[in-house]
Amino acid sequence: MTTAQVVIIEDEKAIADTLIHTLEIDGFAVQWFATAGEGLEYIKNNMPALVILDVGLPDANGFELCKQIREFSAVPIIFLTARNDEIDRVVGLEIGADDYVTKPFSPREVLARVKLRIRHSEAASKVSISSEQASGLYADNFDYHFQNQALALTALEFKLLDKLISHPRQVFSREQLLLSAQNHQDAIYARNVDSHIKAIRNKLRAVSAPECIHTKRGFGYYYEST
């Protein structure tokens, strides 16, 4: 039975109570906050395994709160909302959320998604770094570092770079990279991979890391250290 902690930021008590009951029955420790301010302050001072975040909060927009969390943490975030527009899903996932659940929802489905995201997060944190440490590039605390300088990657950027580094010299298509990042629910994301790769390259250059993300024209991207 897991002792991982889940933070719920949701202003509707009935919904929060349902989620708390479902998660605690399965062994999770749960902290509930009805406002964005309280939730953000808690996350800054603690290390939850996952955050369930409502988009419509009384004191802030959930999308803005997600951006603030991503400034200092790569904790998995699942959006919970009554809104079902495609543009909302696009915005939520593009700013760093890991999943999106629309109300009304099945508590058991949310539980399954929580477990899946935590498993992926734990697997990413255990990535082998020995070979990359030798060249100065290594993973730590859901970010990559070069010679002790953090790249400050977003959650999606971390997943993309981690996939490439874990399979040196293997070419990945945009679709394959999206699958590895668990953001493949909508094909619309395929066209955005290029912008994320560009951001990663810029962050590598900012810490004077050597060029290591290469383009195979017509196929995709691959990692090769120099």
mmCIF file with all atom_site columns, N, CA and C in Angstrom, residues 73-141:
data_model
loop_
_atom_site.group_PDB
_atom_site.id
_atom_site.type_symbol
_atom_site.label_atom_id
_atom_site.label_alt_id
_atom_site.label_comp_id
_atom_site.label_asym_id
_atom_site.label_entity_id
_atom_site.label_seq_id
_atom_site.pdbx_PDB_ins_code
_atom_site.Cartn_x
_atom_site.Cartn_y
_atom_site.Cartn_z
_atom_site.occupancy
_atom_site.B_iso_or_equiv
_atom_site.pdbx_formal_charge
_atom_site.auth_seq_id
_atom_site.auth_comp_id
_atom_site.auth_asym_id
_atom_site.auth_atom_id
_atom_site.pdbx_PDB_model_num
ATOM 1   N N  . SER A 1 73  ? 8.604   23.204 -9.739  1.00 0.00 ? 73  SER A N  1
ATOM 2   C CA . SER A 1 73  ? 8.366   21.786 -9.504  1.00 0.00 ? 73  SER A CA 1
ATOM 3   C C  . SER A 1 73  ? 7.871   21.078 -10.765 1.00 0.00 ? 73  SER A C  1
ATOM 4   N N  . ALA A 1 74  ? 8.280   19.820 -10.912 1.00 0.00 ? 74  ALA A N  1
ATOM 5   C CA . ALA A 1 74  ? 7.803   18.970 -12.008 1.00 0.00 ? 74  ALA A CA 1
ATOM 6   C C  . ALA A 1 74  ? 6.811   17.938 -11.498 1.00 0.00 ? 74  ALA A C  1
ATOM 7   N N  . VAL A 1 75  ? 6.198   18.185 -10.343 1.00 0.00 ? 75  VAL A N  1
ATOM 8   C CA . VAL A 1 75  ? 5.224   17.247 -9.784  1.00 0.00 ? 75  VAL A CA 1
ATOM 9   C C  . VAL A 1 75  ? 4.117   16.978 -10.810 1.00 0.00 ? 75  VAL A C  1
ATOM 10  N N  . PRO A 1 76  ? 3.680   15.730 -10.979 1.00 0.00 ? 76  PRO A N  1
ATOM 11  C CA . PRO A 1 76  ? 2.588   15.450 -11.916 1.00 0.00 ? 76  PRO A CA 1
ATOM 12  C C  . PRO A 1 76  ? 1.329   16.223 -11.520 1.00 0.00 ? 76  PRO A C  1
ATOM 13  N N  . ILE A 1 77  ? 0.658   16.794 -12.523 1.00 0.00 ? 77  ILE A N  1
ATOM 14  C CA . ILE A 1 77  ? -0.559  17.571 -12.287 1.00 0.00 ? 77  ILE A CA 1
ATOM 15  C C  . ILE A 1 77  ? -1.686  17.028 -13.158 1.00 0.00 ? 77  ILE A C  1
ATOM 16  N N  . ILE A 1 78  ? -2.821  16.733 -12.522 1.00 0.00 ? 78  ILE A N  1
ATOM 17  C CA . ILE A 1 78  ? -4.022  16.322 -13.239 1.00 0.00 ? 78  ILE A CA 1
ATOM 18  C C  . ILE A 1 78  ? -5.056  17.431 -13.090 1.00 0.00 ? 78  ILE A C  1
ATOM 19  N N  . PHE A 1 79  ? -5.496  17.994 -14.215 1.00 0.00 ? 79  PHE A N  1
ATOM 20  C CA . PHE A 1 79  ? -6.538  19.005 -14.169 1.00 0.00 ? 79  PHE A CA 1
ATOM 21  C C  . PHE A 1 79  ? -7.894  18.351 -13.989 1.00 0.00 ? 79  PHE A C  1
ATOM 22  N N  . LEU A 1 80  ? -8.732  18.988 -13.174 1.00 0.00 ? 80  LEU A N  1
ATOM 23  C CA . LEU A 1 80  ? -10.085 18.525 -12.917 1.00 0.00 ? 80  LEU A CA 1
ATOM 24  C C  . LEU A 1 80  ? -11.007 19.711 -13.198 1.00 0.00 ? 80  LEU A C  1
ATOM 25  N N  . THR A 1 81  ? -11.931 19.547 -14.163 1.00 0.00 ? 81  THR A N  1
ATOM 26  C CA . THR A 1 81  ? -12.728 20.697 -14.566 1.00 0.00 ? 81  THR A CA 1
ATOM 27  C C  . THR A 1 81  ? -14.035 20.295 -15.211 1.00 0.00 ? 81  THR A C  1
ATOM 28  N N  . ALA A 1 82  ? -14.989 21.198 -15.178 1.00 0.00 ? 82  ALA A N  1
ATOM 29  C CA . ALA A 1 82  ? -16.275 20.978 -15.843 1.00 0.00 ? 82  ALA A CA 1
ATOM 30  C C  . ALA A 1 82  ? -16.208 21.377 -17.303 1.00 0.00 ? 82  ALA A C  1
ATOM 31  N N  . ARG A 1 83  ? -15.133 22.022 -17.696 1.00 0.00 ? 83  ARG A N  1
ATOM 32  C CA . ARG A 1 83  ? -14.998 22.487 -19.077 1.00 0.00 ? 83  ARG A CA 1
ATOM 33  C C  . ARG A 1 83  ? -14.459 21.359 -19.950 1.00 0.00 ? 83  ARG A C  1
ATOM 34  N N  . ASN A 1 84  ? -15.022 21.225 -21.150 1.00 0.00 ? 84  ASN A N  1
ATOM 35  C CA . ASN A 1 84  ? -14.653 20.101 -22.018 1.00 0.00 ? 84  ASN A CA 1
ATOM 36  C C  . ASN A 1 84  ? -14.208 20.560 -23.397 1.00 0.00 ? 84  ASN A C  1
ATOM 37  N N  . ASP A 1 85  ? -13.931 21.858 -23.561 1.00 0.00 ? 85  ASP A N  1
ATOM 38  C CA . ASP A 1 85  ? -13.505 22.348 -24.857 1.00 0.00 ? 85  ASP A CA 1
ATOM 39  C C  . ASP A 1 85  ? -12.097 21.849 -25.179 1.00 0.00 ? 85  ASP A C  1
ATOM 40  N N  . GLU A 1 86  ? -11.873 21.543 -26.469 1.00 0.00 ? 86  GLU A N  1
ATOM 41  C CA . GLU A 1 86  ? -10.556 21.062 -26.884 1.00 0.00 ? 86  GLU A CA 1
ATOM 42  C C  . GLU A 1 86  ? -9.473  22.081 -26.579 1.00 0.00 ? 86  GLU A C  1
ATOM 43  N N  . ILE A 1 87  ? -9.786  23.367 -26.757 1.00 0.00 ? 87  ILE A N  1
ATOM 44  C CA . ILE A 1 87  ? -8.774  24.394 -26.515 1.00 0.00 ? 87  ILE A CA 1
ATOM 45  C C  . ILE A 1 87  ? -8.317  24.386 -25.068 1.00 0.00 ? 87  ILE A C  1
ATOM 46  N N  . ASP A 1 88  ? -9.233  24.068 -24.143 1.00 0.00 ? 88  ASP A N  1
ATOM 47  C CA . ASP A 1 88  ? -8.844  23.988 -22.735 1.00 0.00 ? 88  ASP A CA 1
ATOM 48  C C  . ASP A 1 88  ? -7.889  22.827 -22.492 1.00 0.00 ? 88  ASP A C  1
ATOM 49  N N  . ARG A 1 89  ? -8.149  21.690 -23.133 1.00 0.00 ? 89  ARG A N  1
ATOM 50  C CA . ARG A 1 89  ? -7.242  20.546 -22.985 1.00 0.00 ? 89  ARG A CA 1
ATOM 51  C C  . ARG A 1 89  ? -5.876  20.888 -23.555 1.00 0.00 ? 89  ARG A C  1
ATOM 52  N N  . VAL A 1 90  ? -5.875  21.570 -24.699 1.00 0.00 ? 90  VAL A N  1
ATOM 53  C CA . VAL A 1 90  ? -4.617  21.959 -25.328 1.00 0.00 ? 90  VAL A CA 1
ATOM 54  C C  . VAL A 1 90  ? -3.830  22.891 -24.413 1.00 0.00 ? 90  VAL A C  1
ATOM 55  N N  . VAL A 1 91  ? -4.502  23.917 -23.908 1.00 0.00 ? 91  VAL A N  1
ATOM 56  C CA . VAL A 1 91  ? -3.829  24.880 -23.031 1.00 0.00 ? 91  VAL A CA 1
ATOM 57  C C  . VAL A 1 91  ? -3.302  24.190 -21.779 1.00 0.00 ? 91  VAL A C  1
ATOM 58  N N  . GLY A 1 92  ? -4.150  23.375 -21.150 1.00 0.00 ? 92  GLY A N  1
ATOM 59  C CA . GLY A 1 92  ? -3.746  22.711 -19.920 1.00 0.00 ? 92  GLY A CA 1
ATOM 60  C C  . GLY A 1 92  ? -2.518  21.846 -20.082 1.00 0.00 ? 92  GLY A C  1
ATOM 61  N N  . LEU A 1 93  ? -2.491  21.033 -21.133 1.00 0.00 ? 93  LEU A N  1
ATOM 62  C CA . LEU A 1 93  ? -1.368  20.140 -21.336 1.00 0.00 ? 93  LEU A CA 1
ATOM 63  C C  . LEU A 1 93  ? -0.127  20.882 -21.815 1.00 0.00 ? 93  LEU A C  1
ATOM 64  N N  . GLU A 1 94  ? -0.328  21.916 -22.621 1.00 0.00 ? 94  GLU A N  1
ATOM 65  C CA . GLU A 1 94  ? 0.818   22.662 -23.124 1.00 0.00 ? 94  GLU A CA 1
ATOM 66  C C  . GLU A 1 94  ? 1.543   23.444 -22.036 1.00 0.00 ? 94  GLU A C  1
ATOM 67  N N  . ILE A 1 95  ? 0.840   23.865 -20.989 1.00 0.00 ? 95  ILE A N  1
ATOM 68  C CA . ILE A 1 95  ? 1.506   24.634 -19.932 1.00 0.00 ? 95  ILE A CA 1
ATOM 69  C C  . ILE A 1 95  ? 2.106   23.737 -18.865 1.00 0.00 ? 95  ILE A C  1
ATOM 70  N N  . GLY A 1 96  ? 1.999   22.408 -19.047 1.00 0.00 ? 96  GLY A N  1
ATOM 71  C CA . GLY A 1 96  ? 2.720   21.513 -18.146 1.00 0.00 ? 96  GLY A CA 1
ATOM 72  C C  . GLY A 1 96  ? 1.906   20.502 -17.380 1.00 0.00 ? 96  GLY A C  1
ATOM 73  N N  . ALA A 1 97  ? 0.575   20.456 -17.588 1.00 0.00 ? 97  ALA A N  1
ATOM 74  C CA . ALA A 1 97  ? -0.217  19.429 -16.912 1.00 0.00 ? 97  ALA A CA 1
ATOM 75  C C  . ALA A 1 97  ? 0.064   18.069 -17.529 1.00 0.00 ? 97  ALA A C  1
ATOM 76  N N  . ASP A 1 98  ? -0.166  17.010 -16.763 1.00 0.00 ? 98  ASP A N  1
ATOM 77  C CA . ASP A 1 98  ? 0.098   15.658 -17.233 1.00 0.00 ? 98  ASP A CA 1
ATOM 78  C C  . ASP A 1 98  ? -1.161  14.923 -17.679 1.00 0.00 ? 98  ASP A C  1
ATOM 79  N N  . ASP A 1 99  ? -2.320  15.380 -17.224 1.00 0.00 ? 99  ASP A N  1
ATOM 80  C CA . ASP A 1 99  ? -3.570  14.712 -17.584 1.00 0.00 ? 99  ASP A CA 1
ATOM 81  C C  . ASP A 1 99  ? -4.730  15.676 -17.356 1.00 0.00 ? 99  ASP A C  1
ATOM 82  N N  . TYR A 1 100 ? -5.912  15.285 -17.843 1.00 0.00 ? 100 TYR A N  1
ATOM 83  C CA . TYR A 1 100 ? -7.063  16.170 -17.838 1.00 0.00 ? 100 TYR A CA 1
ATOM 84  C C  . TYR A 1 100 ? -8.316  15.336 -17.647 1.00 0.00 ? 100 TYR A C  1
ATOM 85  N N  . VAL A 1 101 ? -9.072  15.555 -16.576 1.00 0.00 ? 101 VAL A N  1
ATOM 86  C CA . VAL A 1 101 ? -10.299 14.810 -16.292 1.00 0.00 ? 101 VAL A CA 1
ATOM 87  C C  . VAL A 1 101 ? -11.469 15.786 -16.256 1.00 0.00 ? 101 VAL A C  1
ATOM 88  N N  . THR A 1 102 ? -12.539 15.451 -16.980 1.00 0.00 ? 102 THR A N  1
ATOM 89  C CA . THR A 1 102 ? -13.699 16.329 -17.067 1.00 0.00 ? 102 THR A CA 1
ATOM 90  C C  . THR A 1 102 ? -14.809 15.865 -16.134 1.00 0.00 ? 102 THR A C  1
ATOM 91  N N  . LYS A 1 103 ? -15.397 16.805 -15.393 1.00 0.00 ? 103 LYS A N  1
ATOM 92  C CA . LYS A 1 103 ? -16.545 16.509 -14.539 1.00 0.00 ? 103 LYS A CA 1
ATOM 93  C C  . LYS A 1 103 ? -17.794 16.340 -15.408 1.00 0.00 ? 103 LYS A C  1
ATOM 94  N N  . PRO A 1 104 ? -18.718 15.450 -15.038 1.00 0.00 ? 104 PRO A N  1
ATOM 95  C CA . PRO A 1 104 ? -18.639 14.482 -13.927 1.00 0.00 ? 104 PRO A CA 1
ATOM 96  C C  . PRO A 1 104 ? -17.667 13.358 -14.269 1.00 0.00 ? 104 PRO A C  1
ATOM 97  N N  . PHE A 1 105 ? -17.078 12.759 -13.268 1.00 0.00 ? 105 PHE A N  1
ATOM 98  C CA . PHE A 1 105 ? -16.044 11.763 -13.493 1.00 0.00 ? 105 PHE A CA 1
ATOM 99  C C  . PHE A 1 105 ? -16.274 10.558 -12.592 1.00 0.00 ? 105 PHE A C  1
ATOM 100 N N  . SER A 1 106 ? -15.621 9.468  -12.923 1.00 0.00 ? 106 SER A N  1
ATOM 101 C CA . SER A 1 106 ? -15.628 8.282  -12.083 1.00 0.00 ? 106 SER A CA 1
ATOM 102 C C  . SER A 1 106 ? -14.455 8.368  -11.107 1.00 0.00 ? 106 SER A C  1
ATOM 103 N N  . PRO A 1 107 ? -14.693 8.324  -9.806  1.00 0.00 ? 107 PRO A N  1
ATOM 104 C CA . PRO A 1 107 ? -13.581 8.378  -8.843  1.00 0.00 ? 107 PRO A CA 1
ATOM 105 C C  . PRO A 1 107 ? -12.553 7.285  -9.089  1.00 0.00 ? 107 PRO A C  1
ATOM 106 N N  . ARG A 1 108 ? -13.007 6.102  -9.507  1.00 0.00 ? 108 ARG A N  1
ATOM 107 C CA . ARG A 1 108 ? -12.066 5.011  -9.771  1.00 0.00 ? 108 ARG A CA 1
ATOM 108 C C  . ARG A 1 108 ? -11.181 5.320  -10.985 1.00 0.00 ? 108 ARG A C  1
ATOM 109 N N  . GLU A 1 109 ? -11.746 6.018  -11.955 1.00 0.00 ? 109 GLU A N  1
ATOM 110 C CA . GLU A 1 109 ? -10.934 6.410  -13.118 1.00 0.00 ? 109 GLU A CA 1
ATOM 111 C C  . GLU A 1 109 ? -9.872  7.409  -12.702 1.00 0.00 ? 109 GLU A C  1
ATOM 112 N N  . VAL A 1 110 ? -10.259 8.375  -11.868 1.00 0.00 ? 110 VAL A N  1
ATOM 113 C CA . VAL A 1 110 ? -9.281  9.343  -11.376 1.00 0.00 ? 110 VAL A CA 1
ATOM 114 C C  . VAL A 1 110 ? -8.178  8.626  -10.602 1.00 0.00 ? 110 VAL A C  1
ATOM 115 N N  . LEU A 1 111 ? -8.555  7.662  -9.770  1.00 0.00 ? 111 LEU A N  1
ATOM 116 C CA . LEU A 1 111 ? -7.573  6.892  -9.014  1.00 0.00 ? 111 LEU A CA 1
ATOM 117 C C  . LEU A 1 111 ? -6.601  6.182  -9.949  1.00 0.00 ? 111 LEU A C  1
ATOM 118 N N  . ALA A 1 112 ? -7.129  5.586  -11.012 1.00 0.00 ? 112 ALA A N  1
ATOM 119 C CA . ALA A 1 112 ? -6.275  4.888  -11.970 1.00 0.00 ? 112 ALA A CA 1
ATOM 120 C C  . ALA A 1 112 ? -5.303  5.852  -12.636 1.00 0.00 ? 112 ALA A C  1
ATOM 121 N N  . ARG A 1 113 ? -5.782  7.049  -12.970 1.00 0.00 ? 113 ARG A N  1
ATOM 122 C CA . ARG A 1 113 ? -4.913  8.037  -13.602 1.00 0.00 ? 113 ARG A CA 1
ATOM 123 C C  . ARG A 1 113 ? -3.850  8.534  -12.628 1.00 0.00 ? 113 ARG A C  1
ATOM 124 N N  . VAL A 1 114 ? -4.234  8.699  -11.367 1.00 0.00 ? 114 VAL A N  1
ATOM 125 C CA . VAL A 1 114 ? -3.269  9.111  -10.338 1.00 0.00 ? 114 VAL A CA 1
ATOM 126 C C  . VAL A 1 114 ? -2.145  8.086  -10.237 1.00 0.00 ? 114 VAL A C  1
ATOM 127 N N  . LYS A 1 115 ? -2.504  6.818  -10.160 1.00 0.00 ? 115 LYS A N  1
ATOM 128 C CA . LYS A 1 115 ? -1.494  5.769  -10.047 1.00 0.00 ? 115 LYS A CA 1
ATOM 129 C C  . LYS A 1 115 ? -0.574  5.749  -11.271 1.00 0.00 ? 115 LYS A C  1
ATOM 130 N N  . LEU A 1 116 ? -1.173  5.897  -12.460 1.00 0.00 ? 116 LEU A N  1
ATOM 131 C CA . LEU A 1 116 ? -0.385  5.871  -13.692 1.00 0.00 ? 116 LEU A CA 1
ATOM 132 C C  . LEU A 1 116 ? 0.615   7.014  -13.716 1.00 0.00 ? 116 LEU A C  1
ATOM 133 N N  . ARG A 1 117 ? 0.176   8.231  -13.385 1.00 0.00 ? 117 ARG A N  1
ATOM 134 C CA . ARG A 1 117 ? 1.069   9.385  -13.435 1.00 0.00 ? 117 ARG A CA 1
ATOM 135 C C  . ARG A 1 117 ? 2.177   9.290  -12.397 1.00 0.00 ? 117 ARG A C  1
ATOM 136 N N  . ILE A 1 118 ? 1.865   8.775  -11.232 1.00 0.00 ? 118 ILE A N  1
ATOM 137 C CA . ILE A 1 118 ? 2.888   8.621  -10.198 1.00 0.00 ? 118 ILE A CA 1
ATOM 138 C C  . ILE A 1 118 ? 3.918   7.581  -10.625 1.00 0.00 ? 118 ILE A C  1
ATOM 139 N N  . ARG A 1 119 ? 3.445   6.484  -11.236 1.00 0.00 ? 119 ARG A N  1
ATOM 140 C CA . ARG A 1 119 ? 4.393   5.464  -11.723 1.00 0.00 ? 119 ARG A CA 1
ATOM 141 C C  . ARG A 1 119 ? 5.336   6.052  -12.767 1.00 0.00 ? 119 ARG A C  1
ATOM 142 N N  . HIS A 1 120 ? 4.796   6.813  -13.705 1.00 0.00 ? 120 HIS A N  1
ATOM 143 C CA . HIS A 1 120 ? 5.645   7.425  -14.735 1.00 0.00 ? 120 HIS A CA 1
ATOM 144 C C  . HIS A 1 120 ? 6.624   8.413  -14.110 1.00 0.00 ? 120 HIS A C  1
ATOM 145 N N  . SER A 1 121 ? 6.163   9.170  -13.126 1.00 0.00 ? 121 SER A N  1
ATOM 146 C CA . SER A 1 121 ? 7.024   10.142 -12.472 1.00 0.00 ? 121 SER A CA 1
ATOM 147 C C  . SER A 1 121 ? 8.166   9.461  -11.729 1.00 0.00 ? 121 SER A C  1
ATOM 148 N N  . GLU A 1 122 ? 7.857   8.380  -11.014 1.00 0.00 ? 122 GLU A N  1
ATOM 149 C CA . GLU A 1 122 ? 8.889   7.652  -10.273 1.00 0.00 ? 122 GLU A CA 1
ATOM 150 C C  . GLU A 1 122 ? 9.897   7.017  -11.215 1.00 0.00 ? 122 GLU A C  1
ATOM 151 N N  . ALA A 1 123 ? 9.409   6.509  -12.351 1.00 0.00 ? 123 ALA A N  1
ATOM 152 C CA . ALA A 1 123 ? 10.316  5.900  -13.327 1.00 0.00 ? 123 ALA A CA 1
ATOM 153 C C  . ALA A 1 123 ? 11.262  6.940  -13.900 1.00 0.00 ? 123 ALA A C  1
ATOM 154 N N  . ALA A 1 124 ? 10.741  8.131  -14.171 1.00 0.00 ? 124 ALA A N  1
ATOM 155 C CA . ALA A 1 124 ? 11.578  9.196  -14.726 1.00 0.00 ? 124 ALA A CA 1
ATOM 156 C C  . ALA A 1 124 ? 12.647  9.636  -13.743 1.00 0.00 ? 124 ALA A C  1
ATOM 157 N N  . SER A 1 125 ? 12.301  9.661  -12.450 1.00 0.00 ? 125 SER A N  1
ATOM 158 C CA . SER A 1 125 ? 13.255  10.114 -11.436 1.00 0.00 ? 125 SER A CA 1
ATOM 159 C C  . SER A 1 125 ? 14.387  9.120  -11.220 1.00 0.00 ? 125 SER A C  1
ATOM 160 N N  . LYS A 1 126 ? 14.177  7.875  -11.654 1.00 0.00 ? 126 LYS A N  1
ATOM 161 C CA . LYS A 1 126 ? 15.184  6.841  -11.465 1.00 0.00 ? 126 LYS A CA 1
ATOM 162 C C  . LYS A 1 126 ? 16.027  6.613  -12.712 1.00 0.00 ? 126 LYS A C  1
ATOM 163 N N  . VAL A 1 127 ? 15.911  7.503  -13.697 1.00 0.00 ? 127 VAL A N  1
ATOM 164 C CA . VAL A 1 127 ? 16.651  7.328  -14.945 1.00 0.00 ? 127 VAL A CA 1
ATOM 165 C C  . VAL A 1 127 ? 18.148  7.198  -14.655 1.00 0.00 ? 127 VAL A C  1
ATOM 166 N N  . SER A 1 128 ? 18.788  6.308  -15.374 1.00 0.00 ? 128 SER A N  1
ATOM 167 C CA . SER A 1 128 ? 20.231  6.110  -15.201 1.00 0.00 ? 128 SER A CA 1
ATOM 168 C C  . SER A 1 128 ? 20.990  7.327  -15.702 1.00 0.00 ? 128 SER A C  1
ATOM 169 N N  . ILE A 1 129 ? 21.891  7.848  -14.876 1.00 0.00 ? 129 ILE A N  1
ATOM 170 C CA . ILE A 1 129 ? 22.593  9.069  -15.251 1.00 0.00 ? 129 ILE A CA 1
ATOM 171 C C  . ILE A 1 129 ? 24.111  8.895  -15.310 1.00 0.00 ? 129 ILE A C  1
ATOM 172 N N  . SER A 1 130 ? 24.616  7.716  -15.063 1.00 0.00 ? 130 SER A N  1
ATOM 173 C CA . SER A 1 130 ? 26.057  7.555  -14.933 1.00 0.00 ? 130 SER A CA 1
ATOM 174 C C  . SER A 1 130 ? 26.808  7.949  -16.200 1.00 0.00 ? 130 SER A C  1
ATOM 175 N N  . SER A 1 131 ? 26.337  7.521  -17.369 1.00 0.00 ? 131 SER A N  1
ATOM 176 C CA . SER A 1 131 ? 27.046  7.828  -18.605 1.00 0.00 ? 131 SER A CA 1
ATOM 177 C C  . SER A 1 131 ? 26.974  9.305  -18.927 1.00 0.00 ? 131 SER A C  1
ATOM 178 N N  . GLU A 1 132 ? 25.864  9.962  -18.597 1.00 0.00 ? 132 GLU A N  1
ATOM 179 C CA . GLU A 1 132 ? 25.726  11.372 -18.897 1.00 0.00 ? 132 GLU A CA 1
ATOM 180 C C  . GLU A 1 132 ? 26.494  12.232 -17.898 1.00 0.00 ? 132 GLU A C  1
ATOM 181 N N  . GLN A 1 133 ? 26.637  11.772 -16.653 1.00 0.00 ? 133 GLN A N  1
ATOM 182 C CA . GLN A 1 133 ? 27.421  12.528 -15.696 1.00 0.00 ? 133 GLN A CA 1
ATOM 183 C C  . GLN A 1 133 ? 28.852  12.680 -16.186 1.00 0.00 ? 133 GLN A C  1
ATOM 184 N N  . ALA A 1 134 ? 29.351  11.669 -16.876 1.00 0.00 ? 134 ALA A N  1
ATOM 185 C CA . ALA A 1 134 ? 30.722  11.717 -17.368 1.00 0.00 ? 134 ALA A CA 1
ATOM 186 C C  . ALA A 1 134 ? 30.907  12.853 -18.362 1.00 0.00 ? 134 ALA A C  1
ATOM 187 N N  . SER A 1 135 ? 29.839  13.189 -19.130 1.00 0.00 ? 135 SER A N  1
ATOM 188 C CA . SER A 1 135 ? 29.943  14.259 -20.105 1.00 0.00 ? 135 SER A CA 1
ATOM 189 C C  . SER A 1 135 ? 29.418  15.584 -19.557 1.00 0.00 ? 135 SER A C  1
ATOM 190 N N  . GLY A 1 136 ? 29.017  15.595 -18.297 1.00 0.00 ? 136 GLY A N  1
ATOM 191 C CA . GLY A 1 136 ? 28.573  16.830 -17.670 1.00 0.00 ? 136 GLY A CA 1
ATOM 192 C C  . GLY A 1 136 ? 27.082  17.049 -17.667 1.00 0.00 ? 136 GLY A C  1
ATOM 193 N N  . LEU A 1 137 ? 26.298  16.210 -18.380 1.00 0.00 ? 137 LEU A N  1
ATOM 194 C CA . LEU A 1 137 ? 24.846  16.357 -18.450 1.00 0.00 ? 137 LEU A CA 1
ATOM 195 C C  . LEU A 1 137 ? 24.193  15.227 -17.669 1.00 0.00 ? 137 LEU A C  1
ATOM 196 N N  . TYR A 1 138 ? 23.356  15.578 -16.689 1.00 0.00 ? 138 TYR A N  1
ATOM 197 C CA . TYR A 1 138 ? 22.743  14.538 -15.865 1.00 0.00 ? 138 TYR A CA 1
ATOM 198 C C  . TYR A 1 138 ? 21.372  14.988 -15.363 1.00 0.00 ? 138 TYR A C  1
ATOM 199 N N  . ALA A 1 139 ? 20.548  14.008 -14.991 1.00 0.00 ? 139 ALA A N  1
ATOM 200 C CA . ALA A 1 139 ? 19.197  14.276 -14.492 1.00 0.00 ? 139 ALA A CA 1
ATOM 201 C C  . ALA A 1 139 ? 19.192  14.258 -12.972 1.00 0.00 ? 139 ALA A C  1
ATOM 202 N N  . ASP A 1 140 ? 18.429  15.188 -12.404 1.00 0.00 ? 140 ASP A N  1
ATOM 203 C CA . ASP A 1 140 ? 18.271  15.236 -10.947 1.00 0.00 ? 140 ASP A CA 1
ATOM 204 C C  . ASP A 1 140 ? 17.020  16.039 -10.619 1.00 0.00 ? 140 ASP A C  1
ATOM 205 N N  . ASN A 1 141 ? 16.150  15.449 -9.785  1.00 0.00 ? 141 ASN A N  1
ATOM 206 C CA . ASN A 1 141 ? 14.945  16.138 -9.319  1.00 0.00 ? 141 ASN A CA 1
ATOM 207 C C  . ASN A 1 141 ? 14.105  16.664 -10.483 1.00 0.00 ? 141 ASN A C  1
#
